[in-house]
XYZ file of C-alpha atoms in Angstrom:
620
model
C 0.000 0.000 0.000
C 1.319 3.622 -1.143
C 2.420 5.800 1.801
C -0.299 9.143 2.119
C 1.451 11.984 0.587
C 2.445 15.030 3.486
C 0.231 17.865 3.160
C 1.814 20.755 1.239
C 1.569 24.256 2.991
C 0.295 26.640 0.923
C 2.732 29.146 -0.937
C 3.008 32.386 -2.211
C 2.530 31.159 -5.892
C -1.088 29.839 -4.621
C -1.843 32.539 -2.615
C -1.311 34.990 -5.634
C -3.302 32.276 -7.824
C -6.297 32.653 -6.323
C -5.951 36.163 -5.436
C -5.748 36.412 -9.486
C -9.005 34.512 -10.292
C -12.038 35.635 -11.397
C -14.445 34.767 -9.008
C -15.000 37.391 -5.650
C -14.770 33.508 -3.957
C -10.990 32.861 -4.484
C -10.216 36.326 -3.852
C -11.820 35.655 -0.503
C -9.442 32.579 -0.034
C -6.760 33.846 -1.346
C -7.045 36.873 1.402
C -7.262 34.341 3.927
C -3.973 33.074 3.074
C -2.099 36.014 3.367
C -3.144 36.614 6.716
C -2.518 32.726 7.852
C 1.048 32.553 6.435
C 2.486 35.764 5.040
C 4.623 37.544 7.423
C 4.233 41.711 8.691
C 8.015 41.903 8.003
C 8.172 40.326 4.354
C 7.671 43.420 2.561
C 8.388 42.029 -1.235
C 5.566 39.139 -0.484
C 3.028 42.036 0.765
C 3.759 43.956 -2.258
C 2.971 41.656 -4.131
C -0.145 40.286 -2.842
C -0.788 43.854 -3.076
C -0.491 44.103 -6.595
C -2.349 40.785 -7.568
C -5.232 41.706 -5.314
C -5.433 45.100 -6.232
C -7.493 48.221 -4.885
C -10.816 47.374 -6.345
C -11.790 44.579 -4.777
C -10.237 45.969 -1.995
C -12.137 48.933 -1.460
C -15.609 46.334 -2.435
C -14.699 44.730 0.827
C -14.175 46.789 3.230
C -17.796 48.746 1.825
C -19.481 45.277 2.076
C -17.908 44.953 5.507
C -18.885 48.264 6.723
C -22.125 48.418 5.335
C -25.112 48.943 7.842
C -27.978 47.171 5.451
C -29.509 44.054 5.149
C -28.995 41.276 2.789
C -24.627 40.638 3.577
C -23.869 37.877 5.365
C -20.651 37.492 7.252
C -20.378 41.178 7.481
C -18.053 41.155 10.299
C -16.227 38.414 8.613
C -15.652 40.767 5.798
C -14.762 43.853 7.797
C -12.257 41.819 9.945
C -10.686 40.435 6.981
C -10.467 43.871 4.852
C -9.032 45.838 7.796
C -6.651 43.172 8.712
C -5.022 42.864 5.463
C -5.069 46.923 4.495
C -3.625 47.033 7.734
C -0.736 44.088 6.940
C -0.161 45.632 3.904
C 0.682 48.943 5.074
C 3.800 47.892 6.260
C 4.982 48.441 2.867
C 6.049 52.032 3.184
C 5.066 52.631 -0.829
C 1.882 50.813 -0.153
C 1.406 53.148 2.766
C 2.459 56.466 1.407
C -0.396 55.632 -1.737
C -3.177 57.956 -2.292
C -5.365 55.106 -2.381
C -4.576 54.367 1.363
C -5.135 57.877 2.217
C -8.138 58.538 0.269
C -9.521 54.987 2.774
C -9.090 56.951 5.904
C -12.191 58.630 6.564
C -13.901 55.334 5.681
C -11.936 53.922 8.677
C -12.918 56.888 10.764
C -16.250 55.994 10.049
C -15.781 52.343 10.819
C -14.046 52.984 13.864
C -17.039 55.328 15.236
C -18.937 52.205 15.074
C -18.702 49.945 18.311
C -16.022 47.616 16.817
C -14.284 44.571 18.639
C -10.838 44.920 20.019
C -9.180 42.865 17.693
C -10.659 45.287 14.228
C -10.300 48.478 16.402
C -6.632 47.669 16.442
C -6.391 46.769 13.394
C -7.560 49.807 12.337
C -5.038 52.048 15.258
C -2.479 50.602 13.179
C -4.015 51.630 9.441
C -4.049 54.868 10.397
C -0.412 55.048 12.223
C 1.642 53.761 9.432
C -0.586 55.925 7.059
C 0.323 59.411 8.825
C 3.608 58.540 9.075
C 3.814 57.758 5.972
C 3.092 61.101 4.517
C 2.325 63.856 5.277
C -0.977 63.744 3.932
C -1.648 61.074 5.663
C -1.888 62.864 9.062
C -3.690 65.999 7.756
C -6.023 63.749 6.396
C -6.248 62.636 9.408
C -7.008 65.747 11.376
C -9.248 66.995 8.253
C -11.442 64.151 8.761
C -12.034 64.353 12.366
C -9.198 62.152 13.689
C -9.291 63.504 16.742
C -13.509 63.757 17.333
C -12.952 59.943 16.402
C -10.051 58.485 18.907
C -11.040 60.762 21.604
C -14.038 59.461 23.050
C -12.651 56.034 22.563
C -9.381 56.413 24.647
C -11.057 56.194 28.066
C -12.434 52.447 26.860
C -9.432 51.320 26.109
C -7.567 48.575 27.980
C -4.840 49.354 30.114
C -1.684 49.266 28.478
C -3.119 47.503 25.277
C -1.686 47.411 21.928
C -4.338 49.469 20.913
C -4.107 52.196 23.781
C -0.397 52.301 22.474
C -0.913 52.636 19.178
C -3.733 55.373 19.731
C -0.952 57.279 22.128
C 1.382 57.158 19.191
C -1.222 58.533 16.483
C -1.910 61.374 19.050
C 1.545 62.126 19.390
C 1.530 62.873 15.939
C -1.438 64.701 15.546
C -0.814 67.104 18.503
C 2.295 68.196 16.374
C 0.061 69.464 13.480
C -2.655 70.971 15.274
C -1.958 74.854 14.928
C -3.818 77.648 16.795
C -5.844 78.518 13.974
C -7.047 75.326 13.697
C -8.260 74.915 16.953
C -12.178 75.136 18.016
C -13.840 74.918 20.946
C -15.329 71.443 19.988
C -11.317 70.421 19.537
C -10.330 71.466 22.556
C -13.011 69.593 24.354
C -11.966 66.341 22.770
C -8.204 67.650 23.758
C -9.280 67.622 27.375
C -10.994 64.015 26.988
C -7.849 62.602 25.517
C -5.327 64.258 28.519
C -7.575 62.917 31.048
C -7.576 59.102 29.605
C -3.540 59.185 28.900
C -3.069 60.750 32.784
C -4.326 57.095 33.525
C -2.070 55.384 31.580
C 0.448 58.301 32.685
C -0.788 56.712 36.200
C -0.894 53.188 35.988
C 0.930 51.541 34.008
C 4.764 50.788 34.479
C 6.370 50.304 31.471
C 7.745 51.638 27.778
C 4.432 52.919 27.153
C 4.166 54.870 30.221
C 7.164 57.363 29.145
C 5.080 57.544 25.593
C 1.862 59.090 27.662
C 4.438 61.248 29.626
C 5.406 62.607 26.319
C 2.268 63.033 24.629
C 0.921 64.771 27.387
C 4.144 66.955 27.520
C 3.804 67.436 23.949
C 0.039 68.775 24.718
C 0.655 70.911 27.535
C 4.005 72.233 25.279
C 1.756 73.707 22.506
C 1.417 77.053 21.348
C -2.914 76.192 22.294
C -2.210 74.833 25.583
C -3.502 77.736 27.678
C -6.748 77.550 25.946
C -6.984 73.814 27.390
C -7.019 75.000 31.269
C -10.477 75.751 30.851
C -12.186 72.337 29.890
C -9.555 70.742 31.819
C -10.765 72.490 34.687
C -14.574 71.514 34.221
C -13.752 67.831 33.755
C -16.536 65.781 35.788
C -14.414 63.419 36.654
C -11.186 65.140 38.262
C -9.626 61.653 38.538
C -7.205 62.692 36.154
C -5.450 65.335 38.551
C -4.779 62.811 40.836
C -3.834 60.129 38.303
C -1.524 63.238 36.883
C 0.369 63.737 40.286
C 0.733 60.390 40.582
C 2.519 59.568 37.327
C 4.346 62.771 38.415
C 5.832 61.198 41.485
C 6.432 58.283 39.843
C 9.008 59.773 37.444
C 10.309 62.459 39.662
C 11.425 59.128 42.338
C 12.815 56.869 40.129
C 16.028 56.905 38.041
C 14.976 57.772 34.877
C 16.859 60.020 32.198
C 16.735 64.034 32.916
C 15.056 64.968 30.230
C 12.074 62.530 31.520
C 11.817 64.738 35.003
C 11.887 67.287 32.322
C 8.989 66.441 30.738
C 7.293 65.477 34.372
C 7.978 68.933 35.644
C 6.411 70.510 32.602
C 3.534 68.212 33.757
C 3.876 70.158 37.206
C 3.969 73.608 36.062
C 0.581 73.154 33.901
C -1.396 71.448 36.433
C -0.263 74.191 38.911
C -1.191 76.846 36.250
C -5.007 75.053 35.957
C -5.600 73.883 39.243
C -3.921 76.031 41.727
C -1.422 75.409 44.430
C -3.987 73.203 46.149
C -2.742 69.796 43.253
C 0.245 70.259 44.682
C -0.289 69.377 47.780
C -2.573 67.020 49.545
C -3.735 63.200 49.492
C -4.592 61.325 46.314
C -7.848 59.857 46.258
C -6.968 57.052 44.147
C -7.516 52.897 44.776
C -4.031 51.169 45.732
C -2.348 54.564 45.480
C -1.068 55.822 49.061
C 1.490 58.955 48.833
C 2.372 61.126 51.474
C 0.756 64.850 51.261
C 3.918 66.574 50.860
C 5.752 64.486 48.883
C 5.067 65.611 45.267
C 6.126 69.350 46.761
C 9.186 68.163 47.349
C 9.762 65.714 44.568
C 9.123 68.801 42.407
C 10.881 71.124 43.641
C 14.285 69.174 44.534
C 13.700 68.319 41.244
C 13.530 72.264 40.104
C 16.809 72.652 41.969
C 19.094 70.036 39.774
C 17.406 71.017 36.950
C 18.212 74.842 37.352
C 21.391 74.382 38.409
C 22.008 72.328 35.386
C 20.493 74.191 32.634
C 22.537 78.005 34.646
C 25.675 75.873 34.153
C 25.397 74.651 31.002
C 23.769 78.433 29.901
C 26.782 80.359 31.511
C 29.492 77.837 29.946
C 27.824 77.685 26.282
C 27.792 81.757 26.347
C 30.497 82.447 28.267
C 33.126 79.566 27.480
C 32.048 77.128 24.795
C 32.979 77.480 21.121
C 30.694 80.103 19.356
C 28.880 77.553 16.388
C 25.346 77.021 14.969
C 24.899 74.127 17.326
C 25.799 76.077 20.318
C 22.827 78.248 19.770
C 20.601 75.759 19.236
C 21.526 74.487 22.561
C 21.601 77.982 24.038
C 18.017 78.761 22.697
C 16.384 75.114 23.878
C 17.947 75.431 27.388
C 16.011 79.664 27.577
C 13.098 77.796 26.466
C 13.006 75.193 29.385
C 14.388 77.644 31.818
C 10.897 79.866 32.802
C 9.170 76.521 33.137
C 11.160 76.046 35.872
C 11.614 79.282 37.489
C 7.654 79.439 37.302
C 7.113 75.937 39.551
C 9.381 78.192 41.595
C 7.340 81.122 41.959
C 3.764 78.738 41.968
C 5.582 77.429 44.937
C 7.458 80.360 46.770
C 3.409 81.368 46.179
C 2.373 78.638 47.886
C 4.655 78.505 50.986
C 3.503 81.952 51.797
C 0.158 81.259 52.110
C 0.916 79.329 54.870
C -1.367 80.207 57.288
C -3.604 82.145 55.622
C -5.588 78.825 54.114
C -6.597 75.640 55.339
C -4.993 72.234 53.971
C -1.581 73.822 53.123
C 1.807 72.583 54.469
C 1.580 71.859 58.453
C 4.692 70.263 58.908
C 7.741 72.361 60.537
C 10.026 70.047 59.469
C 9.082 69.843 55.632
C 8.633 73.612 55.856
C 12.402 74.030 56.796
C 13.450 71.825 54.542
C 10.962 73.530 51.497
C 12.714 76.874 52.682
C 16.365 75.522 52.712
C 16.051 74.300 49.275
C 14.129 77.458 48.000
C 17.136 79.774 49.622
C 20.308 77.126 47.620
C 18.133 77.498 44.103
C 18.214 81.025 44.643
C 22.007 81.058 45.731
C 22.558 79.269 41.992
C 20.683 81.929 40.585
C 22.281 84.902 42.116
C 25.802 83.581 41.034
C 23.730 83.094 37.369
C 23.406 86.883 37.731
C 26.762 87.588 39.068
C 28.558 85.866 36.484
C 26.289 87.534 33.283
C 27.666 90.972 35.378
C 31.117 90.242 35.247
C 30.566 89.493 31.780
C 29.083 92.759 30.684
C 25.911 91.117 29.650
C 22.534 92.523 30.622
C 20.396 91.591 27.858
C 18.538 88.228 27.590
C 15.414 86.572 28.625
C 17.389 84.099 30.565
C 18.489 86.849 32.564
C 14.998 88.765 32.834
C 13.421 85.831 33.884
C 16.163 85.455 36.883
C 15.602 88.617 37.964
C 11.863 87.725 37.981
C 12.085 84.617 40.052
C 14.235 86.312 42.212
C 11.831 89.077 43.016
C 9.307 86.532 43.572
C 11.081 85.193 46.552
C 12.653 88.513 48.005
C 9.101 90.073 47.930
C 8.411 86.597 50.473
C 11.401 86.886 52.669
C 13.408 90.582 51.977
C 16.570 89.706 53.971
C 17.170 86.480 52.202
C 20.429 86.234 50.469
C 21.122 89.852 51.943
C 24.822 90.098 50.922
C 24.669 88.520 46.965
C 21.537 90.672 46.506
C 23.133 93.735 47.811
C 25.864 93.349 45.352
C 23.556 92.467 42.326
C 20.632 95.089 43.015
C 21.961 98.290 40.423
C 22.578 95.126 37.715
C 19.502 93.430 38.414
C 17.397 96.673 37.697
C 19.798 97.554 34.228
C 18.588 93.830 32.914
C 16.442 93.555 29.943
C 14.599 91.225 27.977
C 15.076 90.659 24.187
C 12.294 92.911 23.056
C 12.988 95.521 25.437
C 15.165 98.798 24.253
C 15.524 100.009 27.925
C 15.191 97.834 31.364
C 11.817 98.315 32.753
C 10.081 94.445 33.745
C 13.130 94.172 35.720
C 12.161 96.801 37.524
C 8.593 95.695 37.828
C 9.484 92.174 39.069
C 11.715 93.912 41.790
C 9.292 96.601 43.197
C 7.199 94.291 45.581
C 10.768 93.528 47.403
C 11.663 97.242 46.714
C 9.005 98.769 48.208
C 9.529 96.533 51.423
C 13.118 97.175 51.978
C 12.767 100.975 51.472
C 10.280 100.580 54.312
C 13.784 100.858 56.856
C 16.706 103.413 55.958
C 19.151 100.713 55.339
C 16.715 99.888 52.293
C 16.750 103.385 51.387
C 20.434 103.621 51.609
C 21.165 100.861 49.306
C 18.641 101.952 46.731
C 20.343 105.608 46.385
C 23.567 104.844 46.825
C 23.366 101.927 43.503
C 21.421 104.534 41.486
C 18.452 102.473 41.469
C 15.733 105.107 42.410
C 16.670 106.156 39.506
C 15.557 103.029 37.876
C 12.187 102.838 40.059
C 11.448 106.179 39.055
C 11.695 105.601 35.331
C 9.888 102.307 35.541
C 6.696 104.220 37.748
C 7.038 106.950 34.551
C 6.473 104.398 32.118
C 4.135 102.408 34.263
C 1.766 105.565 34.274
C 2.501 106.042 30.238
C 0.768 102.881 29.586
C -1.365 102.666 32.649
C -5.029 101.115 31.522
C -2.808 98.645 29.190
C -2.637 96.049 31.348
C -4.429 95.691 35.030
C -1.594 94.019 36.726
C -0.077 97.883 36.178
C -2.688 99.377 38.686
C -0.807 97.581 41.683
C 2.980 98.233 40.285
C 2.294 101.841 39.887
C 1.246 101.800 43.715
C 4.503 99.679 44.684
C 6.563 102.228 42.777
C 4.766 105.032 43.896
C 5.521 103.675 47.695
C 9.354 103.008 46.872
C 9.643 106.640 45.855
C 7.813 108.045 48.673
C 10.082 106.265 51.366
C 12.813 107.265 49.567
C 11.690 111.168 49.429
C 10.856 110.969 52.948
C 14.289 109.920 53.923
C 16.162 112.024 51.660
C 17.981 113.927 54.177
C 18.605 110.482 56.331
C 20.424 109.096 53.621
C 21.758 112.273 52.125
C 20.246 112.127 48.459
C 20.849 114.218 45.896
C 18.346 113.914 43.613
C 18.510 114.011 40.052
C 15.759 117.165 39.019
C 16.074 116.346 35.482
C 14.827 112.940 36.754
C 11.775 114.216 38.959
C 10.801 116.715 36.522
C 9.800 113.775 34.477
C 8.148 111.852 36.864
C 6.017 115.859 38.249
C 4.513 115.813 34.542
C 3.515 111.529 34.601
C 1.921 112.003 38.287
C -0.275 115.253 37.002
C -1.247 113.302 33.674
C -2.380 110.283 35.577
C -4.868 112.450 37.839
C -6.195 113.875 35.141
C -7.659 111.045 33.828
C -9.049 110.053 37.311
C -11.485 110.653 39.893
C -9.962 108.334 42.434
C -9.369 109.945 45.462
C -6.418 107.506 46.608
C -4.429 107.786 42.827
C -5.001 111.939 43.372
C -3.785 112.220 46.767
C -0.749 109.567 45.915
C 0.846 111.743 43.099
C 0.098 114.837 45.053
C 1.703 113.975 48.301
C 4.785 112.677 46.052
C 5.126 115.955 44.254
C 5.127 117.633 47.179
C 8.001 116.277 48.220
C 9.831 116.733 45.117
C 9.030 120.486 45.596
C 10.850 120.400 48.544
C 14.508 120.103 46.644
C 13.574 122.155 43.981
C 11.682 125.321 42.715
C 10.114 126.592 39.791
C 12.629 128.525 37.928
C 14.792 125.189 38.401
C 12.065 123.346 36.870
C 11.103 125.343 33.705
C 15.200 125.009 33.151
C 14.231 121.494 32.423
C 13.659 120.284 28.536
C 9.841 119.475 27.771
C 9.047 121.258 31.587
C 7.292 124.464 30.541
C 4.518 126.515 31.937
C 1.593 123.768 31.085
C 3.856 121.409 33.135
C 3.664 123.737 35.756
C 0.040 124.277 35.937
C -1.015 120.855 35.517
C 0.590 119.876 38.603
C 0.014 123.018 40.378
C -4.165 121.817 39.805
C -3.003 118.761 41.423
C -1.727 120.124 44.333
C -4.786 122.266 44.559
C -7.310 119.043 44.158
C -5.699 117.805 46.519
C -5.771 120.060 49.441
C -9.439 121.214 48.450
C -10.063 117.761 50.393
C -8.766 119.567 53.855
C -11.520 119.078 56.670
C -13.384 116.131 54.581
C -13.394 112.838 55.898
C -10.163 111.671 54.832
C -9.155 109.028 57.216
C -7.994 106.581 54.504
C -5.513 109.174 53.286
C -4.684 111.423 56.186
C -1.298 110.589 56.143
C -0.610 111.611 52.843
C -2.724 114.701 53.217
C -0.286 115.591 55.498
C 2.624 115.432 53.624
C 0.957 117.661 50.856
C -0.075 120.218 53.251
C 3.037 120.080 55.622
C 5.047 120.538 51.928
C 2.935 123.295 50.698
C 3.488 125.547 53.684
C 7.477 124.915 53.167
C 8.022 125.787 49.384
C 5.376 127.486 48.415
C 6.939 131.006 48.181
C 9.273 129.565 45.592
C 6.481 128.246 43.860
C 4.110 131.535 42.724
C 2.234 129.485 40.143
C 0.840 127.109 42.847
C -0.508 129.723 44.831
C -2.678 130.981 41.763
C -4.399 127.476 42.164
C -4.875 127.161 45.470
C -6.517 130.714 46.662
């Protein structure tokens, strides 16, 4: 009796035989082959099968398979089938890059809005993925057809950690880098906030590769040139499981050893959800199953965390401009580290913020010991920074954002605690207030970010001291000038003009303490800024302000000195002598809320005016 003969496995020959035949039956079977035997990786076979298939009956399928009517049987079948082999197929980069496999993807959107088992759903993640990064078109296409309104929604139903949840991540990733300003909507940035929340889970939970892709999508998100426009509808999530979820991952990364630009991306994290949620995310217990973390201990994750990362990026900043070979590639490197830099100089300030409140609200930090320890920390990053400062002095630079935004953070904690670093800041103040940013053609924000501390130090005549002899009234009197020039811009200005009017006043009421000379050509300046500002006011406290400081400018000067002045004339003269004269018209009102300065004005008045004859015109 003959042996039976083995079995032969199919081959390609027979797959591409029946994928050639005439009847819709073989095609079928042919099909089937290729997905029992042909390999993801063996690009020449897909292409192939590609070509002997071709797009037609293609396209036939996955319309029969995606059809909602009656009268197809096996529909699912079909759809499973069609998706799986587009899909295989698409690992051929030329197969991928076609305009025919673009042209399929809002019919896969469509599909996918369907409910859809796991196994076509991620069949069809991974259409899409090796479509957009294909080309180009691929991933406007993408957005075009509603990508995002599509994936969104679905994210949160996702399995933990599944191929499909990674895949999904990875489109995002890519479509969060095309997504411009102008193309966002309100609608978009819903389905935004719906897609942060669901990766902040998989940011939370999950402790693998795929865990450092959410990271960076969500980094990438939060990076955008859009971002601010998320904090709203991140803010009225329902379900604020995904702040918690958020600090969590944060921890996570900021406690382990992972590469620095990871904590990078995790304190980016940090800054944003301080900047929509408030101090209070910070701080506090997370209400999350199996998750038990100490109140305090993303605080200090984040901002030990703050600390190497400043100090790195000042090093690296001072040796690339200071030391390093001047090249293309240095200020590349130069520009990236300025970009990261007010990230982390803002989780400063958020949490210099923070620490102050102490006290003042319920919940915040209660522990001494973490307290001292917050404070230590707070006082070494703002020793790096200081010697940041220093060394951009000794090197004769004063212009830069880097250097603006130093000066900034460093207000923010002097305005907190003004005899910190008493000795470095002492040294630094006259450079500190000659900084300027990029866009600036004379130092002014440095000056505003100073004032708060400013106007507490000038409080005592050591302040005072300090401020005249470095020149930097001077500075404080130029910044209140322009302050009041653009005052209505910007409502932040309102309380800076008050700090600056403040520093002036303690420094005018100590003149003789601390032996000032004043500079008249100076003052003159600032007499015609106070008397424009009242005149477009009715506020009693702005009036009486500006009066009671040009009264004691009168006192070292007089009014021939004054119409010596350029752009001081007569007008000048008047406007400020109506001032004056609104403001002692108030004598014998009830004034409590300004009696002090009231008495400055008048006190003033009866000293100097004989040398001023046009003030007593106004004030018979």
């Amino acid at each position: 009796m003959a042996a039976p003969q083995e079995e032969r496995s199919p081959s390609l020959d027979d797959c591409l035989k029946l994928l050639k035949g005439e009847r819709d039956e073989q095609r079928l079977a042919g099909l089937l082959l290729v997905t029992k035997f042909c390999k993801s990786d063996d690009v020449a076979s897909l292409q192939k099968v590609y070509e002997a298939v071709g797009t037609h009956f293609l396209d036939r399928l996955l319309r029969t398979g995606s059809g909602s009517g009656d009268g197809v049987d096996n529909r699912d079948v079909y759809l499973q089938l069609s998706v799986t082999v587009l899909a295989a197929f698409c690992r051929v980069p030329e197969i991928a890059s076609s305009e025919e496999m673009v042209s399929r993807i809002p019919l896969i959107l469509e599909i996918m809005s369907k409910r859809l088992t796991t196994n076509i759903l991620e069949d069809c993640y991974e259409l899409l993925y090796l479509v957009s990064t294909a080309r180009e078109a691929g991933v406007m296409t993408l957005i075009n057809s509603g990508g995002l309104r599509v994936i969104a929604p679905q994210m949160s139903d996702l399995p933990d950690g599944s191929h499909a949840m990674e895949v999904a991540i990875k489109i995002l990733q890519l479509l969060v880098t095309k997504l411009s300003g102008e193309s966002m909507n309100v609608e978009r940035f819903l389905e935004l906030s719906l897609v942060v929340a669901a990766v902040a889970r998989q940011f939370a939970v999950l402790h693998n590769a795929l865990k450092f892709e959410a990271l960076h999508l969500l980094s990438a998100v939060f990076s955008s040139e859009y971002s601010a426009l998320l904090h709203d509808p991140l803010r009225s999530m329902p379900d604020n499981n995904w702040a918690d979820y958020m600090r969590t991952g944060v921890v996570a990364i900021l406690q382990n050893r992972v590469a620095p630009s990871e904590k990078l991306h995790a304190l980016i994290l940090a800054e944003n959800m301080m900047s929509i949620l408030g101090d209070k995310w910070l701080i506090g217990r997370v209400k999350l199953p199996n998750v038990d973390l100490p109140a305090d201990r993303c605080l200090l994750l984040v901002l030990e965390s703050s600390h190497v990362e400043i100090s790195v990026l000042l090093n690296d900043l001072a040796y690339k401009k200071y030391e390093a070979p001047k090249n293309n590639s240095t200020v590349e490197d130069i520009l990236l580290k300025q970009r990261y830099l007010p990230i982390m100089f803002s989780l400063v300030e958020k949490i210099i913020k923070h620490i102050s409140s102490i006290g003042e609200n319920e919940g915040t930090l209660n522990d001494e010991a973490v307290f001292q320890k917050v404070i230590k920390i707070l006082n070494e990053i703002m020793g790096v920074v200081l010697e940041y400062l220093k060394d951009a002095k000794e090197h004769g630079n004063k212009k830069g954002d880097d250097l603006l935004a130093s000066v900034r953070v460093t207000g923010s904690y002097l305005a907190e605690t003004p005899v910190a670093c008493k000795e470095q800041v002492q040294d630094l103040l006259d450079y500190m207030l000659s900084v300027e940013g990029e866009d600036e053609s004379s130092p002014f924000l440095s000056t505003c970010f100073l004032l708060p501390f400013l106007c507490q130090t000038t409080m005592k005549t050591e302040g005072c001291k300090l401020l005249a002899s470095s020149r930097g009234y001077i500075a404080v009197v130029e910044g209140l000038i322009k302050l009041i020039e653009h005052c209505g811009e910007n409502t932040d200005d309102d309380g800076s003009i008050f700090l600056a009017c403040d520093t002036v006043m303690n420094i005018l009421l100590k003149r003789e303490q601390i032996s000032l000379k004043p500079e008249i050509s100076t003052f003159s300046r600032l007499l015609k800024a106070l008397a424009y500002w009242t005149d477009h006011t009715n506020d009693p406290s702005v009036v009486m302000m500006a009066a009671s400081i040009c009264s004691l400018i009168y006192d070292f000067t007089s009014e021939e000195a004054l119409l010596k002045q350029p752009n001081f004339d007569g007008s000048s003269l008047d406007s400020v002598a109506r001032l004056i004269a609104r403001s002692l018209s108030s004598w014998g009102q009830d004034t409590s809320d300004s009696a002090d300065l009231l008495e400055i004005i008048t006190a003033g008045y009866s000293r100097w005016r004989g040398r001023f004859p046009t003030i007593g015109k106004h004030c018979r």
